[in-house]
mmCIF file of C-alpha atoms in Angstrom:
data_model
loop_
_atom_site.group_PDB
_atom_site.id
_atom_site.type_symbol
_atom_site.label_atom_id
_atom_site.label_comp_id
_atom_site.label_asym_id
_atom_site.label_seq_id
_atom_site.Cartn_x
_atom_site.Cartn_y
_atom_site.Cartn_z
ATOM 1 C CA UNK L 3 140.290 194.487 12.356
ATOM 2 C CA UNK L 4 137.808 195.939 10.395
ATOM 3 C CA UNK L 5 134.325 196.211 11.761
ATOM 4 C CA UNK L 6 131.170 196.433 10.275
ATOM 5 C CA UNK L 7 128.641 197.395 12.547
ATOM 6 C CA UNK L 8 125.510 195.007 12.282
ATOM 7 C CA UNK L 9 122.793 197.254 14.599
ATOM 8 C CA UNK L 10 120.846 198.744 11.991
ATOM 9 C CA UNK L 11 118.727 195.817 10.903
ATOM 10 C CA UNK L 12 114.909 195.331 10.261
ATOM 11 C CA UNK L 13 115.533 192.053 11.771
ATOM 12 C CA UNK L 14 116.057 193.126 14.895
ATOM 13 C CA UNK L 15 112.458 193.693 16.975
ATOM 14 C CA UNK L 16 113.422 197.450 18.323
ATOM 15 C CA UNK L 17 114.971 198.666 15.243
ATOM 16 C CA UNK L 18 111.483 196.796 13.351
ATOM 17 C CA UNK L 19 109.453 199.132 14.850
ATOM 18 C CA UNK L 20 111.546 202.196 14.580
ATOM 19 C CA UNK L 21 111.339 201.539 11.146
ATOM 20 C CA UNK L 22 107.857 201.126 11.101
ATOM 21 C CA UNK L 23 107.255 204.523 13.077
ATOM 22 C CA UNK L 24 110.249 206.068 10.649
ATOM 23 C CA UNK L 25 112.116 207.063 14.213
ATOM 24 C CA UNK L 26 114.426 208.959 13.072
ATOM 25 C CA UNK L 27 116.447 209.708 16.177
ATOM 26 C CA UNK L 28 116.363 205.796 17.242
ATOM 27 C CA UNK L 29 118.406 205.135 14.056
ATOM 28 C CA UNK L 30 120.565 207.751 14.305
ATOM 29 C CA UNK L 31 121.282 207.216 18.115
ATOM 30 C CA UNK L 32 122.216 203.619 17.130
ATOM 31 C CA UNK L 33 124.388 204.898 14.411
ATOM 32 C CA UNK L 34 126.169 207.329 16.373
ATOM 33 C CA UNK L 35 127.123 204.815 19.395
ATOM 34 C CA UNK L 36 128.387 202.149 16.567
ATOM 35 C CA UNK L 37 130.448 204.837 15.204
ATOM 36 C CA UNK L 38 131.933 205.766 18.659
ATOM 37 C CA UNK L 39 132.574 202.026 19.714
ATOM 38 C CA UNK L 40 134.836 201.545 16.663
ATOM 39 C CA UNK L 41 132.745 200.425 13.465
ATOM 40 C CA UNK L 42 134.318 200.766 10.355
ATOM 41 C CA UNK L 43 131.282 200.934 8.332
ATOM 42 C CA UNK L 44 127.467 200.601 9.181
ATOM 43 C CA UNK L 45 125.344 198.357 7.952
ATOM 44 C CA UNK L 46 121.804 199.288 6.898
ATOM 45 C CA UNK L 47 119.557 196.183 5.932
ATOM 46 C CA UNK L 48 115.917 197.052 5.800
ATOM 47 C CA UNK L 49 114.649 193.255 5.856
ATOM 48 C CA UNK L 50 110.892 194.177 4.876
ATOM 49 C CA UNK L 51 108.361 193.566 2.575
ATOM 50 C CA UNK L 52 109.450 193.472 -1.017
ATOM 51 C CA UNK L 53 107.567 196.048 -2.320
ATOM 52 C CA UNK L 54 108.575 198.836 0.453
ATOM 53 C CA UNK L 55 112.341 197.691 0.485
ATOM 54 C CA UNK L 56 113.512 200.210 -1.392
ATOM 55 C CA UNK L 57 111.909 203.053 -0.045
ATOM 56 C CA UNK L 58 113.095 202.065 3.651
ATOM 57 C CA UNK L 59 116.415 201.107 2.475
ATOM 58 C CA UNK L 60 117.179 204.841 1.120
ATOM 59 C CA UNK L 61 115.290 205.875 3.787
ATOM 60 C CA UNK L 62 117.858 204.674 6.704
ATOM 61 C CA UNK L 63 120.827 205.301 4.364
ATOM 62 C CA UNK L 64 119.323 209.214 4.458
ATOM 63 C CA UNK L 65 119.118 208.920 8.421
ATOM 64 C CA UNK L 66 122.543 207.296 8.959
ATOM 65 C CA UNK L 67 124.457 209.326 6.372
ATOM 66 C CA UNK L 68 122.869 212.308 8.338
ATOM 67 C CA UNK L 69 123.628 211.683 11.270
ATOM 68 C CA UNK L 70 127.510 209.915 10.806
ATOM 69 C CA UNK L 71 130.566 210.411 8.648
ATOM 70 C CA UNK L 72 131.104 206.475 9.056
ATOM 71 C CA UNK L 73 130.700 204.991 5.023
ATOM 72 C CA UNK L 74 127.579 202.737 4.731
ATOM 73 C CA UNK L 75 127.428 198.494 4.194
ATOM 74 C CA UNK L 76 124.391 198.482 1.790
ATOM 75 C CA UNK L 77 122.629 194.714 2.979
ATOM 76 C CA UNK L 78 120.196 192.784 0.795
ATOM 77 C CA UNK L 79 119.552 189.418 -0.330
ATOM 78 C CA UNK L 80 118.149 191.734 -3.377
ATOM 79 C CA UNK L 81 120.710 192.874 -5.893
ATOM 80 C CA UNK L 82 118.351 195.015 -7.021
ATOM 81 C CA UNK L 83 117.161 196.789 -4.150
ATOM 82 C CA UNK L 84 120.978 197.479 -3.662
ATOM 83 C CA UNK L 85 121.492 198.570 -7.514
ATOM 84 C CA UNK L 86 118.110 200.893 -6.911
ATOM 85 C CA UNK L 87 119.832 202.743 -3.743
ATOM 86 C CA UNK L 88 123.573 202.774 -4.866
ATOM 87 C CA UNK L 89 123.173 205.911 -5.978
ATOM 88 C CA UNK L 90 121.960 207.751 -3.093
ATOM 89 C CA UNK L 91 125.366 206.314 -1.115
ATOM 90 C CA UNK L 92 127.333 209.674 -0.082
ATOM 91 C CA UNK L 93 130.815 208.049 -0.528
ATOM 92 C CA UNK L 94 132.143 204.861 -0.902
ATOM 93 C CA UNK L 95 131.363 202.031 0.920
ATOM 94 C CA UNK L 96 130.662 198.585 0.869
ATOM 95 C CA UNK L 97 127.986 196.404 -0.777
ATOM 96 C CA UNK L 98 126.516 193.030 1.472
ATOM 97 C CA UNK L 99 126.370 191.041 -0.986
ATOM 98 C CA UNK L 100 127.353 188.695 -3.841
ATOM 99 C CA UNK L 101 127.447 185.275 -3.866
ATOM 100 C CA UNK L 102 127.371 182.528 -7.102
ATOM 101 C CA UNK L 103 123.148 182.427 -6.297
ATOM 102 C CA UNK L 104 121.627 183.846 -9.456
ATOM 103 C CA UNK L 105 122.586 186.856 -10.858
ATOM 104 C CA UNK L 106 123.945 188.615 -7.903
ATOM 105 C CA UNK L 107 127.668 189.068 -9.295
ATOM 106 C CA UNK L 108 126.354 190.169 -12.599
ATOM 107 C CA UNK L 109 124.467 193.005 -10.977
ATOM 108 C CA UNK L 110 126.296 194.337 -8.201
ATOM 109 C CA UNK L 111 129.962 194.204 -9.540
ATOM 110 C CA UNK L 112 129.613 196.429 -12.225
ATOM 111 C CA UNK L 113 129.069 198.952 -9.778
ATOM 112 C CA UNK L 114 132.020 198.770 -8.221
ATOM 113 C CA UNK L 115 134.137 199.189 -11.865
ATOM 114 C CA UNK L 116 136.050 202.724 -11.563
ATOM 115 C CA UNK L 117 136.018 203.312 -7.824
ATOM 116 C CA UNK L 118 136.730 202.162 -4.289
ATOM 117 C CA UNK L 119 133.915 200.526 -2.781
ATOM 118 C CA UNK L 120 134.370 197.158 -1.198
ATOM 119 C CA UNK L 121 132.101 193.897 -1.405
ATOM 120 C CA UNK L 122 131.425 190.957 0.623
ATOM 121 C CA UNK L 123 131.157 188.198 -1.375
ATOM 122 C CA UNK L 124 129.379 184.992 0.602
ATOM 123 C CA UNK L 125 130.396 181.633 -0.715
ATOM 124 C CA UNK L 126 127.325 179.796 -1.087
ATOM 125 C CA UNK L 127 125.412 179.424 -4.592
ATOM 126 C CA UNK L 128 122.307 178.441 -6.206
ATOM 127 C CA UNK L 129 122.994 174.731 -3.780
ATOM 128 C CA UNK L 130 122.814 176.673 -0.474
ATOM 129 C CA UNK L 131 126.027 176.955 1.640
ATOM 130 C CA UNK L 132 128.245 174.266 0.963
ATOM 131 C CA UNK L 133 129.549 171.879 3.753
ATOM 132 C CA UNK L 134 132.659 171.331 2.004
ATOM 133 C CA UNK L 135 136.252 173.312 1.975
ATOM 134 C CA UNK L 136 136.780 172.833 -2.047
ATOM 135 C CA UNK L 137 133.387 174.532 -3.037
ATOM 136 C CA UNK L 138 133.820 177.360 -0.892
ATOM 137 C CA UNK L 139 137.451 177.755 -2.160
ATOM 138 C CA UNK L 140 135.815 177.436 -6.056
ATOM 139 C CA UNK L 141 133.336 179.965 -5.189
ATOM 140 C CA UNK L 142 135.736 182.246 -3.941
ATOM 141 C CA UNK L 143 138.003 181.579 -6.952
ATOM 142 C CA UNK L 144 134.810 182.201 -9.685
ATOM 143 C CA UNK L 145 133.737 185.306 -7.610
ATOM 144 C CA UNK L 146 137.350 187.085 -7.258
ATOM 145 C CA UNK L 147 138.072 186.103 -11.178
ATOM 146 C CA UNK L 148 134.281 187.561 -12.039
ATOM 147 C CA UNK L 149 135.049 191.182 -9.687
ATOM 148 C CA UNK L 150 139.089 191.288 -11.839
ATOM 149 C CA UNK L 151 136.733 191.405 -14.651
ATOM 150 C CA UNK L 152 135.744 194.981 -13.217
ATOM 151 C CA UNK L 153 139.187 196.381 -11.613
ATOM 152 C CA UNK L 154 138.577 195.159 -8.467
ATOM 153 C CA UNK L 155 140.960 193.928 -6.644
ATOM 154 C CA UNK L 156 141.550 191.362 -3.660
ATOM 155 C CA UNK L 157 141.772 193.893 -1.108
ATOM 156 C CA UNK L 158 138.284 194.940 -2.015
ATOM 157 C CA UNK L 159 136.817 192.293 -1.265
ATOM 158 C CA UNK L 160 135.678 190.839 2.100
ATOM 159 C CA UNK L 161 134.551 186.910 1.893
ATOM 160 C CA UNK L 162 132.634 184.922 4.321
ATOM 161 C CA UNK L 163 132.856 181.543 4.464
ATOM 162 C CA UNK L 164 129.400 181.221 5.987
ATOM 163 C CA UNK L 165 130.308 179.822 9.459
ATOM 164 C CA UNK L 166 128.021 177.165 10.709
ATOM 165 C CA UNK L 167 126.551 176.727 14.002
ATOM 166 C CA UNK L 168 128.376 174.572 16.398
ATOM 167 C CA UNK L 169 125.324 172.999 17.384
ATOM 168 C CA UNK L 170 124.662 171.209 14.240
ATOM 169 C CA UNK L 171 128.454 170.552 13.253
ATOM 170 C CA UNK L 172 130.814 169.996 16.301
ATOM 171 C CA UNK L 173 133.775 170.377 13.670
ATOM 172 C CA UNK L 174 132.120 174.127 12.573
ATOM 173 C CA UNK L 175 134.735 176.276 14.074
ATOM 174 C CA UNK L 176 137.801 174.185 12.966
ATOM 175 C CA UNK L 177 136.321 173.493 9.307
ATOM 176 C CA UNK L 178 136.036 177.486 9.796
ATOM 177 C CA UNK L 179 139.706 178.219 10.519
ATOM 178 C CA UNK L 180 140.386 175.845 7.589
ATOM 179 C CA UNK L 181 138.317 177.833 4.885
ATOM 180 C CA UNK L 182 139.836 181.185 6.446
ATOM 181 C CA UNK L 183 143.762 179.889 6.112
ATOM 182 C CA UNK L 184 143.104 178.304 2.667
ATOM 183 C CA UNK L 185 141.523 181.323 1.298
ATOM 184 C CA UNK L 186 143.893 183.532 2.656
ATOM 185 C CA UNK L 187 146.710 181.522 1.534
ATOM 186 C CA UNK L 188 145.356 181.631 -2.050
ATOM 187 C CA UNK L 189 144.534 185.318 -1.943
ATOM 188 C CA UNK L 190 146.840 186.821 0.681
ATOM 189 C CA UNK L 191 145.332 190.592 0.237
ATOM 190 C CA UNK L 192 141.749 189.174 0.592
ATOM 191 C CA UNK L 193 139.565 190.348 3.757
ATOM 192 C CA UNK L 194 137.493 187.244 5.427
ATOM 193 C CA UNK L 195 134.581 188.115 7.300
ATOM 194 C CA UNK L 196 131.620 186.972 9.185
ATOM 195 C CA UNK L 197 129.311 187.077 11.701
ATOM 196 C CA UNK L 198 130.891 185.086 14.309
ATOM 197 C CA UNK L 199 128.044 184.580 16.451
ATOM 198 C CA UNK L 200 126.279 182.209 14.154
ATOM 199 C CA UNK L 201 128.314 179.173 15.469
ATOM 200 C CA UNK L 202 127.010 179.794 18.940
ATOM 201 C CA UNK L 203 122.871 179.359 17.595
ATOM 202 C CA UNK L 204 121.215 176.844 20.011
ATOM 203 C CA UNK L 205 123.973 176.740 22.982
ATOM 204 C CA UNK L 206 123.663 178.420 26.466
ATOM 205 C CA UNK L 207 125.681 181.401 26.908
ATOM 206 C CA UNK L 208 126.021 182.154 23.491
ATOM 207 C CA UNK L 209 129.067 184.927 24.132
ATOM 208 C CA UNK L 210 131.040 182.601 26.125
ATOM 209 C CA UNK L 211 131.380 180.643 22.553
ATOM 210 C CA UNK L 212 131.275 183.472 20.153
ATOM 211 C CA UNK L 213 134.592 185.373 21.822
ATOM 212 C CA UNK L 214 136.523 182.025 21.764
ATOM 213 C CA UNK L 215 135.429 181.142 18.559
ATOM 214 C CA UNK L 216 136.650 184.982 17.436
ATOM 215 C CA UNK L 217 140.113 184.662 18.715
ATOM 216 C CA UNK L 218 140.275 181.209 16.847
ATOM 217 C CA UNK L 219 139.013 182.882 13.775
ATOM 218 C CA UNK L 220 141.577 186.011 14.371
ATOM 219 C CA UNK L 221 144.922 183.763 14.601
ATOM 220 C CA UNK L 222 143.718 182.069 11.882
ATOM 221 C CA UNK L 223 143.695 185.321 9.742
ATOM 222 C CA UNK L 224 139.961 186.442 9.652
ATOM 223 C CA UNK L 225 140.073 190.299 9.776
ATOM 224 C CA UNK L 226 136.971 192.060 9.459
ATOM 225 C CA UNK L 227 133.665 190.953 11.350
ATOM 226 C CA UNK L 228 129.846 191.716 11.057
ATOM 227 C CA UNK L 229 129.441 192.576 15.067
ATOM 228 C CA UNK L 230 128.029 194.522 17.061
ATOM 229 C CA UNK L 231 130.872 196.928 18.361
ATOM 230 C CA UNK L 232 129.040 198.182 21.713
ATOM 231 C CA UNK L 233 129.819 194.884 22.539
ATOM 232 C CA UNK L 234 132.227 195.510 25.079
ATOM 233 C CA UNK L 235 133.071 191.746 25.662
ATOM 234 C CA UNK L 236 133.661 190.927 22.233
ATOM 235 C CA UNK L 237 135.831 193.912 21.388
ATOM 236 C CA UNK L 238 137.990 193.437 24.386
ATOM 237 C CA UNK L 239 138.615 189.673 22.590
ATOM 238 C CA UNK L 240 139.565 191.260 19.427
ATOM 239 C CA UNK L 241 141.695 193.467 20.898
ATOM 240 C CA UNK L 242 143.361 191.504 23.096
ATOM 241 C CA UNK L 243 143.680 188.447 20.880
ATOM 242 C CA UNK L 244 145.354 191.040 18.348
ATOM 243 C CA UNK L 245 147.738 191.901 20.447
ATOM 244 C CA UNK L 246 148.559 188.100 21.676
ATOM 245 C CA UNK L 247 148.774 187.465 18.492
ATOM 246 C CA UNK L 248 151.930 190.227 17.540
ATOM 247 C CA UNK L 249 149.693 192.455 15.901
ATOM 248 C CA UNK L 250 150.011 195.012 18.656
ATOM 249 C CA UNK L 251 153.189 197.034 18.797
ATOM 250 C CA UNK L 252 153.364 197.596 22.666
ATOM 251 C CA UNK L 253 149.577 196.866 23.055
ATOM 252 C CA UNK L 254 149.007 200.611 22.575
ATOM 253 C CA UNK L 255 145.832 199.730 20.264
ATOM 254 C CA UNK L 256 144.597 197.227 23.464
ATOM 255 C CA UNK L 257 145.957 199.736 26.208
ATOM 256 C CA UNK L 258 144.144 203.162 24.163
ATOM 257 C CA UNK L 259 141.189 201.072 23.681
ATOM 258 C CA UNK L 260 140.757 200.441 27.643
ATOM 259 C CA UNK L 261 141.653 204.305 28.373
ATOM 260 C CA UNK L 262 138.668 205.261 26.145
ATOM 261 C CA UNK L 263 136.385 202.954 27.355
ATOM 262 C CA UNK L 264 135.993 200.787 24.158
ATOM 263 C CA UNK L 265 137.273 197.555 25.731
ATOM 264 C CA UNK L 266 136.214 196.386 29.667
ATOM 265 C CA UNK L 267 133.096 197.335 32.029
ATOM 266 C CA UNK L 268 133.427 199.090 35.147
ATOM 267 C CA UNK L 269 131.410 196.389 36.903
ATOM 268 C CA UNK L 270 133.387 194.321 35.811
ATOM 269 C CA UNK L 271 136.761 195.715 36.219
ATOM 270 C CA UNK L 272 137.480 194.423 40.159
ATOM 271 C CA UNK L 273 140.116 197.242 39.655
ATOM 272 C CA UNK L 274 137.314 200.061 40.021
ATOM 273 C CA UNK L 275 135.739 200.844 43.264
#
């Protein structure tokens, strides 16, 4: 499972005001622990104004890069702001993201021609997400012909079929595995990503339906995830749906995970004094 840690985000009230103050340490620290709980890439999204985007953008790719060896997820809904700070990336990553809305492919694929970054491609367009499994399989066709055009193949790429919240669409998870199998059936090598906890928006204990949703979406092939892995809960799903699932010679990944405290609580282990 491949993890890209979402806790760098200007979105997020605490980390909104570290920017602000330019803390430094705060973003580090939250780098660090993301690193240590598994991630297999941070994500840094400033989401602020326009016109200071940039700036902040290179400014927590400085403070991450500094502080971990973990490669980057540059986020934007701005393919510029990610073309502006490519450049300042200190090894290959992954860019978040293209989609068929506007010009995104044109931009950011070309950047990817020669090396071995990864993208997440989102398959919505300049309609908004589509409700229906045929668009999102054309997107995904268009956008994975559009990134050959480059040398990049399948297994650098990561799509997301945009899962909707359960609240709005009671059929959202199981139109989700759908889009997941199809895709992956058309492009076994592909990565499918997400973040999961979108179907839960609206309902009461919001966990409760994002881990069962996960180990849905993981035996239906999904394999990488925009999560936060300090999430004990949710890691403990992944790895014990993964090794349910076969994927787990012996459960050593599930059993090392427990050992180093990645998976489990010990308030909540009844095993623990």
């Amino acid at each position: 499972m491949i993890i890209i840690g979402e806790k760098i985000n200007g979105t997020i009230p605490v980390v909104k005001e570290a920017i602000e103050k330019r803390d430094a340490a705060y973003i580090a620290d939250r780098a660090i622990k993301q690193t240590t709980a598994g991630a297999n890439f941070i994500d840094v999204c400033a989401s602020t104004a326009p016109e200071h985007e940039i700036e902040t953008l290179k400014w927590l790719m400085d403070v991450v890069q500094d502080a971990t060896d973990t490669p980057l997820s540059i986020d934007s809904p701005n393919p510029r702001v990610i073309e502006a700070v490519f450049k300042y990336a200190q090894k290959p990553g992954v860019i978040n993201s293209i989609s068929e809305e506007g010009d995104k492919c044109e931009v950011l694929l070309p950047l990817l021609e020669g090396n071995t970054w990864e993208v997440v491609g989102l398959t919505c367009d300049n309609n908004g997400i589509p409700n229906d499994l045929e668009t999102k399989v054309n997107i995904t066709k268009t956008m994975v012909e559009k990134a050959a055009k480059y040398g990049i193949t399948p297994d650098r790429i990561h799509i997301d079929p945009c899962v909707m919240a359960l609240s709005t669409d009671h059929n959202a998870l199981l139109n989700f595995v759908e889009e997941i199998r199809t895709i992956k059936a058309l492009f076994p090598q592909i990565h499918v990503t997400g973040a999961i906890s979108n179907i839960s928006f609206g309902l009461p204990i919001r966990t409760l339906i994002n881990q069962t949703a996960m180990s849905y979406a993981l035996q239906a092939g999904m394999d990488s995830a925009v999560l936060d892995p300090m999430n004990l809960d949710m890691m403990g799903t992944i790895f014990a749906a993964n090794a349910l699932l076969g994927q787990d010679k012996h459960c050593r990944k599930y059993s090392k995970a427990y050992r180093t405290g990645q998976i489990g609580s010990i308030k909540k282990d009844l095993r623990k004094p």
